[in-house]
PDB file of C-alpha atoms and ligand atoms in Angstrom:
ATOM      1  CA  UNK A 298     104.677 135.826 133.286  1.00  0.00           C
ATOM      2  CA  UNK A 299     103.816 138.246 130.460  1.00  0.00           C
ATOM      3  CA  UNK A 300     105.075 141.836 130.502  1.00  0.00           C
ATOM      4  CA  UNK A 301     102.260 144.231 129.600  1.00  0.00           C
ATOM      5  CA  UNK A 302     103.405 147.635 128.384  1.00  0.00           C
ATOM      6  CA  UNK A 303     100.779 150.280 129.178  1.00  0.00           C
ATOM      7  CA  UNK A 304     101.054 153.411 127.030  1.00  0.00           C
ATOM      8  CA  UNK A 305      99.381 156.279 128.890  1.00  0.00           C
ATOM      9  CA  UNK A 306      99.951 154.546 132.253  1.00  0.00           C
ATOM     10  CA  UNK A 307      99.942 157.874 134.109  1.00  0.00           C
ATOM     11  CA  UNK A 308      96.512 158.812 132.745  1.00  0.00           C
ATOM     12  CA  UNK A 309      93.176 158.293 134.474  1.00  0.00           C
ATOM     13  CA  UNK A 310      92.360 155.037 132.666  1.00  0.00           C
ATOM     14  CA  UNK A 311      96.016 154.007 132.576  1.00  0.00           C
ATOM     15  CA  UNK A 312      96.269 154.022 136.364  1.00  0.00           C
ATOM     16  CA  UNK A 313      93.180 151.819 136.641  1.00  0.00           C
ATOM     17  CA  UNK A 314      94.745 149.405 134.148  1.00  0.00           C
ATOM     18  CA  UNK A 315      97.970 149.245 136.157  1.00  0.00           C
ATOM     19  CA  UNK A 316      96.027 148.490 139.363  1.00  0.00           C
ATOM     20  CA  UNK A 317      94.146 145.628 137.703  1.00  0.00           C
ATOM     21  CA  UNK A 318      97.278 144.198 136.064  1.00  0.00           C
ATOM     22  CA  UNK A 319      99.071 144.217 139.423  1.00  0.00           C
ATOM     23  CA  UNK A 320      96.385 141.945 140.841  1.00  0.00           C
ATOM     24  CA  UNK A 321      96.072 139.649 137.814  1.00  0.00           C
ATOM     25  CA  UNK A 322      98.140 136.454 137.893  1.00  0.00           C
ATOM     26  CA  UNK A 323     100.373 135.956 134.860  1.00  0.00           C
ATOM     27  CA  UNK A 324     100.773 139.669 134.054  1.00  0.00           C
ATOM     28  CA  UNK A 325     103.557 142.078 134.994  1.00  0.00           C
ATOM     29  CA  UNK A 326     102.724 145.722 134.182  1.00  0.00           C
ATOM     30  CA  UNK A 327     105.337 147.998 132.652  1.00  0.00           C
ATOM     31  CA  UNK A 328     104.189 151.620 132.886  1.00  0.00           C
ATOM     32  CA  UNK A 329     105.184 153.741 129.899  1.00  0.00           C
ATOM     33  CA  UNK A 330     105.586 157.300 131.189  1.00  0.00           C
ATOM     34  CA  UNK A 331     107.018 160.381 129.558  1.00  0.00           C
ATOM     35  CA  UNK A 332     108.350 162.369 132.518  1.00  0.00           C
ATOM     36  CA  UNK A 333     110.966 161.293 135.074  1.00  0.00           C
ATOM     37  CA  UNK A 334     108.950 162.839 137.933  1.00  0.00           C
ATOM     38  CA  UNK A 335     106.040 160.449 137.209  1.00  0.00           C
ATOM     39  CA  UNK A 336     108.218 157.479 138.193  1.00  0.00           C
ATOM     40  CA  UNK A 337     107.811 157.930 141.984  1.00  0.00           C
ATOM     41  CA  UNK A 338     104.096 157.073 141.899  1.00  0.00           C
ATOM     42  CA  UNK A 339     104.809 153.765 140.193  1.00  0.00           C
ATOM     43  CA  UNK A 340     107.836 153.020 142.423  1.00  0.00           C
ATOM     44  CA  UNK A 341     105.470 153.229 145.409  1.00  0.00           C
ATOM     45  CA  UNK A 342     103.235 150.635 143.740  1.00  0.00           C
ATOM     46  CA  UNK A 343     106.302 148.493 142.908  1.00  0.00           C
ATOM     47  CA  UNK A 344     105.498 148.797 139.213  1.00  0.00           C
ATOM     48  CA  UNK A 345     108.356 149.014 136.675  1.00  0.00           C
ATOM     49  CA  UNK A 346     108.439 152.048 134.403  1.00  0.00           C
ATOM     50  CA  UNK A 347     109.981 152.952 131.084  1.00  0.00           C
ATOM     51  CA  UNK A 348     110.441 156.502 129.840  1.00  0.00           C
ATOM     52  CA  UNK A 349     109.156 156.896 126.304  1.00  0.00           C
ATOM     53  CA  UNK A 350     107.188 159.412 124.271  1.00  0.00           C
ATOM     54  CA  UNK A 351     104.774 158.378 121.528  1.00  0.00           C
ATOM     55  CA  UNK A 352     106.315 161.123 119.409  1.00  0.00           C
ATOM     56  CA  UNK A 353     109.801 159.676 119.898  1.00  0.00           C
ATOM     57  CA  UNK A 354     111.779 156.440 119.733  1.00  0.00           C
ATOM     58  CA  UNK A 355     109.651 153.536 121.007  1.00  0.00           C
ATOM     59  CA  UNK A 356     111.908 150.629 120.054  1.00  0.00           C
ATOM     60  CA  UNK A 357     113.201 149.935 123.592  1.00  0.00           C
ATOM     61  CA  UNK A 358     109.697 150.063 125.092  1.00  0.00           C
ATOM     62  CA  UNK A 359     108.198 147.740 122.474  1.00  0.00           C
ATOM     63  CA  UNK A 360     111.057 145.242 122.821  1.00  0.00           C
ATOM     64  CA  UNK A 361     110.292 144.794 126.535  1.00  0.00           C
ATOM     65  CA  UNK A 362     106.616 144.008 125.934  1.00  0.00           C
ATOM     66  CA  UNK A 363     104.912 140.666 125.427  1.00  0.00           C
ATOM     67  CA  UNK A 364     101.604 142.497 124.918  1.00  0.00           C
ATOM     68  CA  UNK A 365     100.552 146.162 124.865  1.00  0.00           C
ATOM     69  CA  UNK A 366      97.589 148.212 126.035  1.00  0.00           C
ATOM     70  CA  UNK A 367      97.355 151.630 124.387  1.00  0.00           C
ATOM     71  CA  UNK A 368      95.502 153.997 126.749  1.00  0.00           C
ATOM     72  CA  UNK A 369      97.253 157.250 125.833  1.00  0.00           C
ATOM     73  CA  UNK A 370      95.742 160.299 124.215  1.00  0.00           C
ATOM     74  CA  UNK A 371      96.339 163.970 123.644  1.00  0.00           C
ATOM     75  CA  UNK A 372      93.254 164.994 125.671  1.00  0.00           C
ATOM     76  CA  UNK A 373      90.401 167.203 124.597  1.00  0.00           C
ATOM     77  CA  UNK A 374      92.031 170.567 125.243  1.00  0.00           C
ATOM     78  CA  UNK A 375      95.058 170.389 123.003  1.00  0.00           C
ATOM     79  CA  UNK A 376      95.446 171.995 119.567  1.00  0.00           C
ATOM     80  CA  UNK A 377      94.072 169.750 116.765  1.00  0.00           C
ATOM     81  CA  UNK A 378      97.569 169.014 115.448  1.00  0.00           C
ATOM     82  CA  UNK A 379      98.382 167.219 118.735  1.00  0.00           C
ATOM     83  CA  UNK A 380      95.521 164.836 117.994  1.00  0.00           C
ATOM     84  CA  UNK A 381      97.310 163.878 114.782  1.00  0.00           C
ATOM     85  CA  UNK A 382     100.723 163.729 116.486  1.00  0.00           C
ATOM     86  CA  UNK A 383      99.621 161.568 119.445  1.00  0.00           C
ATOM     87  CA  UNK A 384      96.249 159.831 118.920  1.00  0.00           C
ATOM     88  CA  UNK A 385      97.013 159.030 115.284  1.00  0.00           C
ATOM     89  CA  UNK A 386     100.746 159.044 114.522  1.00  0.00           C
ATOM     90  CA  UNK A 387     101.862 158.214 118.073  1.00  0.00           C
ATOM     91  CA  UNK A 388      99.611 155.169 118.065  1.00  0.00           C
ATOM     92  CA  UNK A 389     100.880 154.148 114.612  1.00  0.00           C
ATOM     93  CA  UNK A 390     104.457 154.566 115.834  1.00  0.00           C
ATOM     94  CA  UNK A 391     103.815 152.161 118.726  1.00  0.00           C
ATOM     95  CA  UNK A 392     101.894 149.700 116.529  1.00  0.00           C
ATOM     96  CA  UNK A 393     104.805 149.591 114.057  1.00  0.00           C
ATOM     97  CA  UNK A 394     107.400 149.070 116.774  1.00  0.00           C
ATOM     98  CA  UNK A 395     105.216 146.424 118.432  1.00  0.00           C
ATOM     99  CA  UNK A 396     104.931 144.568 115.145  1.00  0.00           C
ATOM    100  CA  UNK A 397     108.703 144.789 114.582  1.00  0.00           C
ATOM    101  CA  UNK A 398     109.367 143.509 118.114  1.00  0.00           C
ATOM    102  CA  UNK A 399     107.025 140.527 117.759  1.00  0.00           C
ATOM    103  CA  UNK A 400     104.478 141.693 120.346  1.00  0.00           C
ATOM    104  CA  UNK A 401     101.793 139.013 120.747  1.00  0.00           C
ATOM    105  CA  UNK A 402      98.682 141.178 121.107  1.00  0.00           C
ATOM    106  CA  UNK A 403      97.923 144.918 120.911  1.00  0.00           C
ATOM    107  CA  UNK A 404      94.847 146.134 122.795  1.00  0.00           C
ATOM    108  CA  UNK A 405      93.716 149.583 121.673  1.00  0.00           C
ATOM    109  CA  UNK A 406      91.572 151.981 123.700  1.00  0.00           C
ATOM    110  CA  UNK A 407      89.596 153.611 120.911  1.00  0.00           C
ATOM    111  CA  UNK A 408      86.234 155.391 121.118  1.00  0.00           C
ATOM    112  CA  UNK A 409      82.609 154.997 120.233  1.00  0.00           C
ATOM    113  CA  UNK A 410      82.020 156.894 116.974  1.00  0.00           C
ATOM    114  CA  UNK A 411      85.355 155.936 115.413  1.00  0.00           C
ATOM    115  CA  UNK A 412      83.746 153.447 113.025  1.00  0.00           C
ATOM    116  CA  UNK A 413      81.951 156.322 111.294  1.00  0.00           C
ATOM    117  CA  UNK A 414      83.483 159.727 112.146  1.00  0.00           C
ATOM    118  CA  UNK A 415      81.302 161.583 109.589  1.00  0.00           C
ATOM    119  CA  UNK A 416      78.250 160.879 111.727  1.00  0.00           C
ATOM    120  CA  UNK A 417      79.932 161.870 115.003  1.00  0.00           C
ATOM    121  CA  UNK A 418      79.615 165.238 116.744  1.00  0.00           C
ATOM    122  CA  UNK A 419      81.340 167.963 114.739  1.00  0.00           C
ATOM    123  CA  UNK A 420      83.614 169.069 117.578  1.00  0.00           C
ATOM    124  CA  UNK A 421      84.938 165.509 117.912  1.00  0.00           C
ATOM    125  CA  UNK A 422      85.308 164.757 114.225  1.00  0.00           C
ATOM    126  CA  UNK A 423      89.049 165.441 113.938  1.00  0.00           C
ATOM    127  CA  UNK A 424      89.646 163.205 116.971  1.00  0.00           C
ATOM    128  CA  UNK A 425      87.425 160.389 115.655  1.00  0.00           C
ATOM    129  CA  UNK A 426      89.091 160.576 112.242  1.00  0.00           C
ATOM    130  CA  UNK A 427      92.579 160.430 113.765  1.00  0.00           C
ATOM    131  CA  UNK A 428      91.621 157.432 115.921  1.00  0.00           C
ATOM    132  CA  UNK A 429      90.132 155.709 112.870  1.00  0.00           C
ATOM    133  CA  UNK A 430      93.389 156.041 110.935  1.00  0.00           C
ATOM    134  CA  UNK A 431      95.225 154.440 113.867  1.00  0.00           C
ATOM    135  CA  UNK A 432      92.632 151.670 114.312  1.00  0.00           C
ATOM    136  CA  UNK A 433      92.682 150.897 110.569  1.00  0.00           C
ATOM    137  CA  UNK A 434      96.477 150.737 110.657  1.00  0.00           C
ATOM    138  CA  UNK A 435      96.317 148.220 113.514  1.00  0.00           C
ATOM    139  CA  UNK A 436      93.767 146.095 111.653  1.00  0.00           C
ATOM    140  CA  UNK A 437      95.974 146.029 108.548  1.00  0.00           C
ATOM    141  CA  UNK A 438      99.307 145.200 110.126  1.00  0.00           C
ATOM    142  CA  UNK A 439      98.941 141.436 110.696  1.00  0.00           C
ATOM    143  CA  UNK A 440      99.394 141.563 114.468  1.00  0.00           C
ATOM    144  CA  UNK A 441      96.833 140.122 116.881  1.00  0.00           C
ATOM    145  CA  UNK A 442      94.631 142.871 118.324  1.00  0.00           C
ATOM    146  CA  UNK A 443      91.439 143.924 120.073  1.00  0.00           C
ATOM    147  CA  UNK A 444      90.016 147.428 119.562  1.00  0.00           C
ATOM    148  CA  UNK A 445      87.767 148.597 122.402  1.00  0.00           C
ATOM    149  CA  UNK A 446      85.423 151.533 121.700  1.00  0.00           C
ATOM    150  CA  UNK A 447      83.777 152.916 124.849  1.00  0.00           C
ATOM    151  CA  UNK A 448      81.276 155.737 125.166  1.00  0.00           C
ATOM    152  CA  UNK A 449      81.864 158.728 127.452  1.00  0.00           C
ATOM    153  CA  UNK A 450      84.301 157.809 130.248  1.00  0.00           C
ATOM    154  CA  UNK A 451      83.237 158.495 133.837  1.00  0.00           C
ATOM    155  CA  UNK A 452      84.920 158.293 137.235  1.00  0.00           C
ATOM    156  CA  UNK A 453      82.180 155.932 138.423  1.00  0.00           C
ATOM    157  CA  UNK A 454      82.620 152.698 140.337  1.00  0.00           C
ATOM    158  CA  UNK A 455      83.569 149.356 138.914  1.00  0.00           C
ATOM    159  CA  UNK A 456      80.450 147.315 138.175  1.00  0.00           C
ATOM    160  CA  UNK A 457      82.062 144.501 136.157  1.00  0.00           C
ATOM    161  CA  UNK A 458      78.995 144.708 133.913  1.00  0.00           C
ATOM    162  CA  UNK A 459      78.766 146.088 130.389  1.00  0.00           C
ATOM    163  CA  UNK A 460      76.989 145.979 127.033  1.00  0.00           C
ATOM    164  CA  UNK A 461      79.264 145.071 124.152  1.00  0.00           C
ATOM    165  CA  UNK A 462      78.809 144.699 120.420  1.00  0.00           C
ATOM    166  CA  UNK A 463      80.220 145.721 117.066  1.00  0.00           C
ATOM    167  CA  UNK A 464      77.752 148.627 116.948  1.00  0.00           C
ATOM    168  CA  UNK A 465      75.485 149.392 119.901  1.00  0.00           C
ATOM    169  CA  UNK A 466      73.422 151.939 117.978  1.00  0.00           C
ATOM    170  CA  UNK A 467      73.329 154.556 120.753  1.00  0.00           C
ATOM    171  CA  UNK A 468      75.715 156.719 122.745  1.00  0.00           C
ATOM    172  CA  UNK A 469      76.171 156.413 126.515  1.00  0.00           C
ATOM    173  CA  UNK A 470      78.625 156.205 129.381  1.00  0.00           C
ATOM    174  CA  UNK A 471      80.904 153.731 131.090  1.00  0.00           C
ATOM    175  CA  UNK A 472      83.316 154.022 133.992  1.00  0.00           C
ATOM    176  CA  UNK A 473      87.066 154.039 133.385  1.00  0.00           C
ATOM    177  CA  UNK A 474      87.321 151.206 135.929  1.00  0.00           C
ATOM    178  CA  UNK A 475      85.076 148.968 133.813  1.00  0.00           C
ATOM    179  CA  UNK A 476      86.884 150.018 130.619  1.00  0.00           C
ATOM    180  CA  UNK A 477      90.213 149.147 132.256  1.00  0.00           C
ATOM    181  CA  UNK A 478      88.904 145.682 133.146  1.00  0.00           C
ATOM    182  CA  UNK A 479      87.725 145.121 129.562  1.00  0.00           C
ATOM    183  CA  UNK A 480      91.139 146.169 128.207  1.00  0.00           C
ATOM    184  CA  UNK A 481      92.946 143.790 130.575  1.00  0.00           C
ATOM    185  CA  UNK A 482      90.574 140.911 129.772  1.00  0.00           C
ATOM    186  CA  UNK A 483      91.216 141.479 126.058  1.00  0.00           C
ATOM    187  CA  UNK A 484      94.904 140.660 126.567  1.00  0.00           C
ATOM    188  CA  UNK A 485      93.955 137.001 126.702  1.00  0.00           C
ATOM    189  CA  UNK A 486      94.397 135.130 123.439  1.00  0.00           C
ATOM    190  CA  UNK A 487      91.051 134.197 121.929  1.00  0.00           C
ATOM    191  CA  UNK A 488      89.155 137.066 123.569  1.00  0.00           C
ATOM    192  CA  UNK A 489      87.703 139.519 121.021  1.00  0.00           C
ATOM    193  CA  UNK A 490      90.553 138.416 118.784  1.00  0.00           C
ATOM    194  CA  UNK A 491      91.056 140.795 115.846  1.00  0.00           C
ATOM    195  CA  UNK A 492      87.754 142.535 116.520  1.00  0.00           C
ATOM    196  CA  UNK A 493      86.710 146.163 117.054  1.00  0.00           C
ATOM    197  CA  UNK A 494      83.682 146.563 119.313  1.00  0.00           C
ATOM    198  CA  UNK A 495      81.787 149.164 121.326  1.00  0.00           C
ATOM    199  CA  UNK A 496      81.120 149.059 125.071  1.00  0.00           C
ATOM    200  CA  UNK A 497      78.795 150.898 127.449  1.00  0.00           C
ATOM    201  CA  UNK A 498      77.788 150.275 131.028  1.00  0.00           C
ATOM    202  CA  UNK A 499      75.222 147.484 131.123  1.00  0.00           C
ATOM    203  CA  UNK A 500      74.050 144.401 132.923  1.00  0.00           C
ATOM    204  CA  UNK A 501      76.083 141.578 131.425  1.00  0.00           C
ATOM    205  CA  UNK A 502      79.211 140.324 133.203  1.00  0.00           C
ATOM    206  CA  UNK A 503      82.352 141.533 131.410  1.00  0.00           C
ATOM    207  CA  UNK A 504      83.793 138.057 131.026  1.00  0.00           C
ATOM    208  CA  UNK A 505      80.584 136.701 129.504  1.00  0.00           C
ATOM    209  CA  UNK A 506      80.035 139.756 127.265  1.00  0.00           C
ATOM    210  CA  UNK A 507      83.546 139.457 125.823  1.00  0.00           C
ATOM    211  CA  UNK A 508      83.198 135.748 125.127  1.00  0.00           C
ATOM    212  CA  UNK A 509      80.063 136.534 123.087  1.00  0.00           C
ATOM    213  CA  UNK A 510      82.138 138.616 120.635  1.00  0.00           C
ATOM    214  CA  UNK A 511      83.106 136.301 117.775  1.00  0.00           C
ATOM    215  CA  UNK A 512      86.827 136.039 117.123  1.00  0.00           C
ATOM    216  CA  UNK A 513      88.223 136.787 113.694  1.00  0.00           C
ATOM    217  CA  UNK A 514      91.243 134.591 113.043  1.00  0.00           C
TER     218      UNK A 514
HETATM  219  P1  LIG B 214      94.109 160.924 130.232  1.00  0.00           P
HETATM  220  O1  LIG B 214      93.878 160.835 131.694  1.00  0.00           O
HETATM  221  O2  LIG B 214      94.225 162.284 129.596  1.00  0.00           O
HETATM  222  O3  LIG B 214      95.472 160.112 129.919  1.00  0.00           O
HETATM  223  C1  LIG B 214      96.128 160.196 128.709  1.00  0.00           C
HETATM  224  C2  LIG B 214      97.560 159.735 128.908  1.00  0.00           C
HETATM  225  O4  LIG B 214      98.240 159.800 127.653  1.00  0.00           O
HETATM  226  C3  LIG B 214      98.367 160.588 129.895  1.00  0.00           C
HETATM  227  O5  LIG B 214      98.994 159.751 130.847  1.00  0.00           O
HETATM  228  C4  LIG B 214      99.401 161.259 129.027  1.00  0.00           C
HETATM  229  O6  LIG B 214     100.653 161.436 129.635  1.00  0.00           O
HETATM  230  C5  LIG B 214      99.547 160.259 127.893  1.00  0.00           C
HETATM  231  N1  LIG B 214     100.156 160.880 126.726  1.00  0.00           N
HETATM  232  C6  LIG B 214      99.752 162.000 126.070  1.00  0.00           C
HETATM  233  N2  LIG B 214     100.628 162.310 125.087  1.00  0.00           N
HETATM  234  C7  LIG B 214     101.596 161.360 125.125  1.00  0.00           C
HETATM  235  C8  LIG B 214     102.781 161.138 124.392  1.00  0.00           C
HETATM  236  N3  LIG B 214     103.173 161.960 123.399  1.00  0.00           N
HETATM  237  N4  LIG B 214     103.550 160.066 124.698  1.00  0.00           N
HETATM  238  C9  LIG B 214     103.184 159.233 125.714  1.00  0.00           C
HETATM  239  N5  LIG B 214     102.081 159.394 126.461  1.00  0.00           N
HETATM  240  C10 LIG B 214     101.294 160.452 126.170  1.00  0.00           C
HETATM  241  O7  LIG B 214      93.027 160.127 129.405  1.00  0.00           O
HETATM  242  P2  LIG B 214      91.809 159.185 129.893  1.00  0.00           P
HETATM  243  O8  LIG B 214      90.721 160.027 130.412  1.00  0.00           O
HETATM  244  O9  LIG B 214      92.383 158.083 130.716  1.00  0.00           O
HETATM  245  O10 LIG B 214      91.337 158.611 128.479  1.00  0.00           O
HETATM  246  C11 LIG B 214      92.185 157.742 127.748  1.00  0.00           C
HETATM  247  C12 LIG B 214      91.758 157.721 126.303  1.00  0.00           C
HETATM  248  O11 LIG B 214      90.445 157.179 126.191  1.00  0.00           O
HETATM  249  C13 LIG B 214      91.608 159.094 125.634  1.00  0.00           C
HETATM  250  O12 LIG B 214      92.868 159.570 125.194  1.00  0.00           O
HETATM  251  C14 LIG B 214      90.677 158.807 124.475  1.00  0.00           C
HETATM  252  O13 LIG B 214      91.404 158.454 123.315  1.00  0.00           O
HETATM  253  C15 LIG B 214      89.892 157.586 124.944  1.00  0.00           C
HETATM  254  N6  LIG B 214      88.450 157.876 125.145  1.00  0.00           N
HETATM  255  C16 LIG B 214      88.069 158.880 125.952  1.00  0.00           C
HETATM  256  C17 LIG B 214      86.710 159.147 126.158  1.00  0.00           C
HETATM  257  C18 LIG B 214      86.264 160.203 127.134  1.00  0.00           C
HETATM  258  O14 LIG B 214      85.033 160.316 127.387  1.00  0.00           O
HETATM  259  N7  LIG B 214      87.155 160.992 127.689  1.00  0.00           N
HETATM  260  C19 LIG B 214      85.740 158.370 125.509  1.00  0.00           C
HETATM  261  C20 LIG B 214      86.164 157.333 124.674  1.00  0.00           C
HETATM  262  C21 LIG B 214      87.537 157.095 124.494  1.00  0.00           C
HETATM  263  P3  LIG B 214     100.926 162.501 130.850  1.00  0.00           P
HETATM  264  O15 LIG B 214     100.350 161.841 132.063  1.00  0.00           O
HETATM  265  O16 LIG B 214     102.383 162.612 130.857  1.00  0.00           O
HETATM  266  O17 LIG B 214     100.202 163.769 130.478  1.00  0.00           O
END
């Protein structure tokens, strides 16, 4: 049984990830939360929690993890400096502690547009740039990873179908439920290994679409 630490477990995508992990044989979710009062929700689901803040000491959280999904973020309505503190430096903090703890794979929820922030919408540029610094750090740190870059996240249903590729060449949408499934599937060794790729809603089964992404070992 592998323990999967989910950073941002209390968020909208994070909760979908926890649900999927609960029902996936071989995985035991560990919800990383930052407020004591958030624990009750996870207790009801019989999911273990650990209190940790991306801006604080993450050593204990990383040491408990076999693999990690990063689904946290400062949100669109925070001051720009929070984007640097959380989406960039918070992610780097967790990547560094994961590396030090010997975590076997780090799955990053990134965003479409991160590969080339200069060409992204101006109001998102600081966010895309911060995410790129974090993604580049992950790529350079000699830990196994997958970097998943979805388009606009919706509250739509799970379809289990996507389009995936290094660069899809257009913007679009995808449900958080489908994104969560992609992130969980990427935990498996040999799936999108050491690759960054974009996803949108589509008509190809997730499992098949991910196996079409060449690994980079
Ligand atoms: P969300 O509901 O806002 O969840 C973000 C989570 O991050 C929350 O649980 C929050 O904790 C946690 N968090 C924030 N600061 C933290 C810190 N310092 N330490 C630990 N945890 C912290 O976000 P979402 O809608 O699920 O989206 C997840 C991510 O997807 C976004 O952050 C973004 O990077 C990426 N993304 C979004 C879109 C989009 O269209 N929205 C598109 C592409 C990619 P609390 O619950 O305690 O507040």
